[in-house]
Tab-separated table of C-alpha atoms in Angstrom:
chain	number	residue	atom	x	y	z
X	409	UNK	CA	6.974	-3.368	-10.221
X	410	UNK	CA	9.599	-6.053	-10.948
X	411	UNK	CA	9.681	-6.782	-7.217
X	412	UNK	CA	7.108	-8.005	-4.753
X	413	UNK	CA	5.082	-10.011	-7.286
X	414	UNK	CA	4.317	-12.732	-4.745
X	415	UNK	CA	2.540	-10.488	-2.264
X	416	UNK	CA	0.518	-8.813	-5.027
X	417	UNK	CA	-0.442	-12.212	-6.376
X	418	UNK	CA	-1.574	-13.356	-2.954
X	419	UNK	CA	-3.655	-10.238	-2.509
X	420	UNK	CA	-5.354	-10.888	-5.829
X	421	UNK	CA	-5.969	-14.540	-4.982
X	422	UNK	CA	-7.813	-13.605	-1.833
X	423	UNK	CA	-10.285	-11.634	-3.974
X	424	UNK	CA	-10.271	-8.785	-1.508
X	425	UNK	CA	-11.891	-5.456	-2.180
X	426	UNK	CA	-12.690	-2.624	0.179
X	427	UNK	CA	-16.323	-1.738	0.687
X	428	UNK	CA	-18.883	-0.260	2.992
X	429	UNK	CA	-22.559	-0.562	3.685
X	430	UNK	CA	-24.699	2.367	2.631
X	431	UNK	CA	-27.461	3.768	4.744
X	432	UNK	CA	-30.259	6.045	3.652
X	433	UNK	CA	-30.311	9.628	4.908
X	434	UNK	CA	-33.287	11.865	4.352
X	435	UNK	CA	-32.281	14.856	2.218
X	436	UNK	CA	-33.075	18.319	3.460
X	437	UNK	CA	-34.791	20.908	1.292
X	438	UNK	CA	-32.225	23.616	0.587
X	439	UNK	CA	-29.919	24.915	-2.078
X	440	UNK	CA	-27.104	22.322	-2.368
X	441	UNK	CA	-24.032	23.283	-0.389
X	442	UNK	CA	-20.509	22.441	-1.521
X	443	UNK	CA	-18.204	20.394	0.707
X	444	UNK	CA	-14.559	19.551	0.022
X	445	UNK	CA	-12.378	16.614	1.032
X	446	UNK	CA	-8.664	16.017	0.674
X	447	UNK	CA	-6.623	12.993	1.734
X	448	UNK	CA	-2.849	12.592	1.854
X	449	UNK	CA	-3.190	9.939	-0.865
X	450	UNK	CA	-5.791	7.841	-2.626
X	451	UNK	CA	-3.207	5.098	-3.099
X	452	UNK	CA	-4.725	3.352	-0.087
X	453	UNK	CA	-8.213	1.748	-0.052
X	454	UNK	CA	-8.696	3.037	3.489
X	455	UNK	CA	-9.264	6.546	2.148
X	456	UNK	CA	-11.670	5.295	-0.509
X	457	UNK	CA	-13.896	3.839	2.197
X	458	UNK	CA	-13.590	6.967	4.340
X	459	UNK	CA	-14.543	9.114	1.345
X	460	UNK	CA	-17.549	6.934	0.514
X	461	UNK	CA	-18.808	7.314	4.082
X	462	UNK	CA	-18.489	11.106	3.901
X	463	UNK	CA	-20.084	11.194	0.482
X	464	UNK	CA	-23.068	9.130	1.563
X	465	UNK	CA	-23.967	11.500	4.377
X	466	UNK	CA	-23.309	14.667	2.343
X	467	UNK	CA	-25.252	13.534	-0.721
X	468	UNK	CA	-27.962	12.101	1.495
X	469	UNK	CA	-28.482	15.604	2.801
X	470	UNK	CA	-28.819	16.984	-0.711
X	471	UNK	CA	-25.350	18.516	-0.829
X	472	UNK	CA	-22.254	18.010	-2.989
X	473	UNK	CA	-18.835	16.656	-2.021
X	474	UNK	CA	-15.768	17.290	-4.180
X	475	UNK	CA	-12.327	15.867	-3.452
X	476	UNK	CA	-8.649	16.166	-4.352
X	477	UNK	CA	-5.688	13.756	-4.229
X	478	UNK	CA	-2.328	15.442	-3.527
X	479	UNK	CA	-0.392	12.149	-3.799
X	480	UNK	CA	1.659	12.750	-0.630
X	481	UNK	CA	2.701	16.266	-1.724
X	482	UNK	CA	1.869	18.943	0.846
X	483	UNK	CA	2.475	21.890	-1.463
X	484	UNK	CA	0.107	20.324	-3.960
X	485	UNK	CA	-2.455	19.729	-1.225
X	486	UNK	CA	-2.262	23.358	-0.124
X	487	UNK	CA	-2.808	24.497	-3.717
X	488	UNK	CA	-5.722	22.099	-4.193
X	489	UNK	CA	-7.370	23.342	-0.992
X	490	UNK	CA	-7.094	26.901	-2.307
X	491	UNK	CA	-8.754	25.739	-5.537
X	492	UNK	CA	-11.648	24.228	-3.597
X	493	UNK	CA	-12.017	27.423	-1.573
X	494	UNK	CA	-12.295	29.360	-4.841
X	495	UNK	CA	-14.921	26.870	-6.028
X	496	UNK	CA	-16.999	27.833	-2.993
X	497	UNK	CA	-16.742	25.039	-0.416
X	498	UNK	CA	-18.313	25.730	2.972
X	499	UNK	CA	-16.709	22.775	4.771
X	500	UNK	CA	-13.369	21.016	4.279
X	501	UNK	CA	-12.714	17.477	5.497
X	502	UNK	CA	-8.942	17.513	5.871
X	503	UNK	CA	-6.480	14.626	6.115
X	504	UNK	CA	-3.091	16.370	5.837
X	505	UNK	CA	0.025	15.113	4.102
X	506	UNK	CA	2.264	16.929	6.587
X	507	UNK	CA	0.826	17.875	9.961
X	508	UNK	CA	2.920	21.102	10.099
X	509	UNK	CA	3.239	22.281	6.490
X	510	UNK	CA	-0.529	22.271	5.960
X	511	UNK	CA	-0.791	25.496	7.982
X	512	UNK	CA	-0.976	27.887	4.974
X	513	UNK	CA	-4.063	26.016	3.764
X	514	UNK	CA	-5.603	26.227	7.228
X	515	UNK	CA	-4.997	29.975	7.239
X	516	UNK	CA	-6.655	30.263	3.834
X	517	UNK	CA	-9.687	28.380	5.104
X	518	UNK	CA	-9.997	30.705	8.074
X	519	UNK	CA	-9.802	33.808	5.878
X	520	UNK	CA	-12.485	32.387	3.593
X	521	UNK	CA	-14.757	31.296	6.448
X	522	UNK	CA	-14.468	27.606	5.561
X	523	UNK	CA	-15.209	25.165	8.387
X	524	UNK	CA	-12.428	22.577	8.758
X	525	UNK	CA	-13.085	19.089	10.105
X	526	UNK	CA	-9.730	17.382	10.647
X	527	UNK	CA	-9.959	13.641	9.981
X	528	UNK	CA	-7.715	10.629	10.681
X	529	UNK	CA	-4.410	12.520	11.122
X	530	UNK	CA	-4.198	15.526	13.439
X	531	UNK	CA	-2.782	18.847	12.239
X	532	UNK	CA	-0.293	20.669	14.452
X	533	UNK	CA	-2.222	23.955	14.509
X	534	UNK	CA	-5.495	22.644	15.902
X	535	UNK	CA	-6.858	26.144	16.597
X	536	UNK	CA	-7.780	26.323	12.901
X	537	UNK	CA	-10.111	23.317	12.991
X	538	UNK	CA	-13.602	22.963	14.435
X	539	UNK	CA	-13.266	19.290	15.318
X	540	UNK	CA	-10.817	16.378	15.036
X	541	UNK	CA	-12.158	12.896	14.326
X	542	UNK	CA	-9.676	10.047	14.479
X	543	UNK	CA	-8.900	6.597	15.817
X	544	UNK	CA	-7.118	6.482	19.178
X	545	UNK	CA	-3.814	5.923	17.418
X	546	UNK	CA	-1.741	5.799	20.581
X	547	UNK	CA	-3.884	2.921	21.838
X	548	UNK	CA	-3.501	1.182	18.477
X	549	UNK	CA	0.246	1.084	19.055
X	550	UNK	CA	-0.219	-0.102	22.616
X	551	UNK	CA	-2.386	-3.000	21.431
X	552	UNK	CA	0.241	-4.131	18.933
X	553	UNK	CA	2.946	-4.054	21.597
X	554	UNK	CA	0.814	-5.982	24.051
X	555	UNK	CA	0.044	-8.652	21.475
X	556	UNK	CA	3.723	-8.935	20.539
X	557	UNK	CA	4.696	-9.316	24.203
X	558	UNK	CA	2.097	-12.048	24.551
X	559	UNK	CA	3.677	-13.930	21.659
X	560	UNK	CA	7.404	-13.577	22.409
X	561	UNK	CA	9.421	-13.118	25.614
X	562	UNK	CA	12.056	-11.012	23.855
X	563	UNK	CA	12.358	-9.237	20.537
X	564	UNK	CA	14.654	-7.302	18.244
X	565	UNK	CA	12.247	-4.904	16.578
X	566	UNK	CA	12.150	-3.004	13.305
X	567	UNK	CA	9.738	-0.049	13.075
X	568	UNK	CA	8.740	1.456	9.730
X	569	UNK	CA	6.909	4.722	10.440
X	570	UNK	CA	6.340	8.213	9.031
X	571	UNK	CA	7.399	11.289	11.065
X	572	UNK	CA	5.207	13.797	9.188
X	573	UNK	CA	1.991	11.897	9.931
X	574	UNK	CA	0.717	12.259	13.489
X	575	UNK	CA	-1.456	9.144	13.362
X	576	UNK	CA	1.576	6.945	12.649
X	577	UNK	CA	3.793	8.865	15.074
X	578	UNK	CA	1.270	8.300	17.861
X	579	UNK	CA	0.977	4.604	17.013
X	580	UNK	CA	4.728	4.192	17.215
X	581	UNK	CA	4.858	6.130	20.492
X	582	UNK	CA	2.172	3.933	22.019
X	583	UNK	CA	4.166	0.870	21.008
X	584	UNK	CA	7.436	2.267	22.379
X	585	UNK	CA	5.927	3.384	25.684
X	586	UNK	CA	4.492	-0.092	26.215
X	587	UNK	CA	7.843	-1.860	25.840
X	588	UNK	CA	10.094	0.754	27.449
X	589	UNK	CA	10.216	-0.855	30.909
X	590	UNK	CA	11.577	-4.141	29.602
X	591	UNK	CA	15.118	-4.544	28.281
X	592	UNK	CA	13.999	-7.766	26.594
X	593	UNK	CA	12.426	-5.755	23.780
X	594	UNK	CA	14.860	-3.697	21.722
X	595	UNK	CA	14.284	-1.518	18.667
X	596	UNK	CA	17.192	-2.196	16.310
X	597	UNK	CA	16.090	-0.062	13.362
X	598	UNK	CA	13.600	2.670	12.506
X	599	UNK	CA	12.780	3.525	8.902
X	600	UNK	CA	10.452	5.903	7.052
X	601	UNK	CA	7.893	4.204	4.848
X	602	UNK	CA	5.545	7.097	3.988
X	603	UNK	CA	2.595	4.860	4.860
X	604	UNK	CA	2.727	3.220	1.418
X	605	UNK	CA	3.355	-0.327	0.186
X	606	UNK	CA	6.058	0.300	-2.412
X	607	UNK	CA	8.030	2.805	-0.336
X	608	UNK	CA	7.982	0.546	2.717
X	609	UNK	CA	9.023	-2.470	0.663
X	610	UNK	CA	12.065	-0.576	-0.626
X	611	UNK	CA	12.947	0.687	2.869
X	612	UNK	CA	12.752	-2.839	4.265
X	613	UNK	CA	14.761	-4.248	1.374
X	614	UNK	CA	17.527	-1.721	2.070
X	615	UNK	CA	17.485	-2.636	5.756
X	616	UNK	CA	17.822	-6.347	4.987
X	617	UNK	CA	21.126	-5.627	3.256
X	618	UNK	CA	22.518	-4.481	6.633
X	619	UNK	CA	22.300	-8.061	7.914
X	620	UNK	CA	20.965	-7.044	11.352
X	621	UNK	CA	19.137	-9.722	13.333
X	622	UNK	CA	15.456	-9.054	14.101
X	623	UNK	CA	12.268	-11.021	14.706
X	624	UNK	CA	9.478	-8.413	14.882
X	625	UNK	CA	8.369	-5.621	12.544
X	626	UNK	CA	5.821	-2.909	13.326
X	627	UNK	CA	4.394	-1.145	10.294
X	628	UNK	CA	2.836	2.270	10.842
X	629	UNK	CA	-0.218	1.113	8.894
X	630	UNK	CA	-1.311	-1.994	6.997
X	631	UNK	CA	0.155	-0.989	3.593
X	632	UNK	CA	3.493	-0.457	5.344
X	633	UNK	CA	3.334	-3.871	6.989
X	634	UNK	CA	2.398	-5.544	3.702
X	635	UNK	CA	5.294	-3.799	1.978
X	636	UNK	CA	7.565	-5.215	4.670
X	637	UNK	CA	6.153	-8.683	4.023
X	638	UNK	CA	6.817	-8.295	0.299
X	639	UNK	CA	10.472	-7.423	0.921
X	640	UNK	CA	10.916	-10.289	3.365
X	641	UNK	CA	9.464	-12.700	0.840
X	642	UNK	CA	11.642	-11.266	-1.914
X	643	UNK	CA	14.719	-12.041	0.171
X	644	UNK	CA	13.221	-15.229	1.643
X	645	UNK	CA	13.619	-13.947	5.192
X	646	UNK	CA	10.010	-13.990	6.383
X	647	UNK	CA	10.315	-17.182	8.433
X	648	UNK	CA	10.045	-16.575	12.173
X	649	UNK	CA	9.276	-12.838	11.837
X	650	UNK	CA	6.173	-11.384	13.497
X	651	UNK	CA	4.628	-8.599	11.403
X	652	UNK	CA	2.135	-6.128	12.871
X	653	UNK	CA	0.115	-3.506	11.044
X	654	UNK	CA	-2.534	-0.960	11.965
X	655	UNK	CA	-5.809	-0.508	10.039
X	656	UNK	CA	-7.636	-3.834	9.844
X	657	UNK	CA	-7.733	-3.623	6.057
X	658	UNK	CA	-9.193	-6.437	3.925
X	659	UNK	CA	-5.791	-6.967	2.307
X	660	UNK	CA	-4.068	-7.404	5.651
X	661	UNK	CA	-6.793	-9.647	7.029
X	662	UNK	CA	-6.436	-11.799	3.932
X	663	UNK	CA	-2.728	-12.220	4.618
X	664	UNK	CA	-3.522	-12.852	8.276
X	665	UNK	CA	-5.905	-15.630	7.311
X	666	UNK	CA	-3.133	-17.214	5.241
X	667	UNK	CA	-0.685	-16.965	8.134
X	668	UNK	CA	1.768	-14.505	6.582
X	669	UNK	CA	1.309	-11.698	9.152
X	670	UNK	CA	0.674	-11.599	12.899
X	671	UNK	CA	-1.930	-8.982	13.801
X	672	UNK	CA	-3.411	-5.544	13.162
X	673	UNK	CA	-4.973	-2.868	15.348
X	674	UNK	CA	-8.226	-2.313	13.511
X	675	UNK	CA	-9.881	1.012	12.860
X	676	UNK	CA	-13.021	1.909	10.936
X	677	UNK	CA	-12.732	4.452	8.112
X	678	UNK	CA	-16.485	4.143	7.615
X	679	UNK	CA	-17.150	5.216	11.203
X	680	UNK	CA	-14.647	8.086	10.976
X	681	UNK	CA	-16.329	9.349	7.804
X	682	UNK	CA	-19.851	9.102	9.191
X	683	UNK	CA	-18.927	10.808	12.480
X	684	UNK	CA	-16.977	13.561	10.702
X	685	UNK	CA	-19.861	14.293	8.329
X	686	UNK	CA	-22.425	14.367	11.117
X	687	UNK	CA	-20.144	16.649	13.151
X	688	UNK	CA	-19.988	19.057	10.205
X	689	UNK	CA	-23.779	19.161	9.895
X	690	UNK	CA	-24.206	19.637	13.628
X	691	UNK	CA	-21.824	22.589	13.504
X	692	UNK	CA	-23.549	24.131	10.483
X	693	UNK	CA	-26.893	23.861	12.266
X	694	UNK	CA	-25.548	25.806	15.253
X	695	UNK	CA	-25.018	22.904	17.624
X	696	UNK	CA	-21.992	22.709	19.896
X	697	UNK	CA	-19.586	19.983	18.708
X	698	UNK	CA	-16.777	18.125	20.445
X	699	UNK	CA	-13.351	19.538	19.545
X	700	UNK	CA	-11.819	16.050	19.665
X	701	UNK	CA	-13.554	12.747	18.931
X	702	UNK	CA	-11.567	9.557	19.449
X	703	UNK	CA	-12.687	6.151	18.155
X	704	UNK	CA	-11.297	3.092	19.940
X	705	UNK	CA	-9.327	0.486	17.947
X	706	UNK	CA	-9.175	-3.242	18.661
X	707	UNK	CA	-6.723	-6.033	17.912
X	708	UNK	CA	-7.337	-8.604	15.179
X	709	UNK	CA	-5.199	-11.755	15.151
X	710	UNK	CA	-5.573	-15.216	13.655
X	711	UNK	CA	-7.122	-16.285	16.962
X	712	UNK	CA	-10.146	-13.989	16.626
X	713	UNK	CA	-10.217	-13.385	12.860
X	714	UNK	CA	-13.340	-15.509	12.488
X	715	UNK	CA	-15.239	-12.771	14.341
X	716	UNK	CA	-14.564	-10.233	11.586
X	717	UNK	CA	-15.339	-9.877	7.905
X	718	UNK	CA	-12.137	-10.629	6.028
X	719	UNK	CA	-13.232	-9.167	2.699
X	720	UNK	CA	-14.453	-5.818	4.007
X	721	UNK	CA	-13.686	-2.950	6.342
X	722	UNK	CA	-15.168	-2.808	9.803
């Protein structure tokens, strides 16, 4: 933590914390059922808000939600899912670390009769899940590219993504497809940031040593983009660089308000959690559910920031 003190200090000064608004749900009279949830990491406030939304609906229906944090380790996540199966979960809300290597856990769920609701990041083997609930991540990337093109007539672009996470891959693809017909926008470097602040800061710091000219950075999510900002500030190279993230997190909006970043395609973890939980209950009650539910993102910039709550998630 010897690096990036400035960005952390700024985040603290903004007094930003993630949160969500709770709504009352009438509990049903039945023996409490056990639900499980697992996220690729809890080192991101986004997943805290998503979990709270799931938990509110589950507990509001008189049931119990347990969760595990694999800390970006797919083997650990697979083992933790098996543990939850043995504890007796009926439903699993799954955000995978690796969209492919999660398959053994999906197979275990099928053998045990556990209903899988895939949230936020799509698994490769979708035949094992009842429903997918996520932001339209491709569109999120498109929106960032469109906003960048509105700001600059040409760009040398750095992309910090994560190839094992479909949400980030789709965001990057949406961005790339939007700029592909113009030779005025060139990607000069692509790095892997794991969707986390510290990792992305180190990746960007290593790139800066290459002394390659650039003026735009796309982060696969907001923590990635903020890690990029930290590295740029560490090397005093942030001037004139447009930085785009995807999430609409309070931390990013705080930096946007201060003028340190350029824009974010916003998504709502609260909405994803509520929709995923309701989808699970609909399925358990015998209703037909949509196999894929997409939630539309929208662009937040300094120009329209006043229309959004800076200190909370949308």
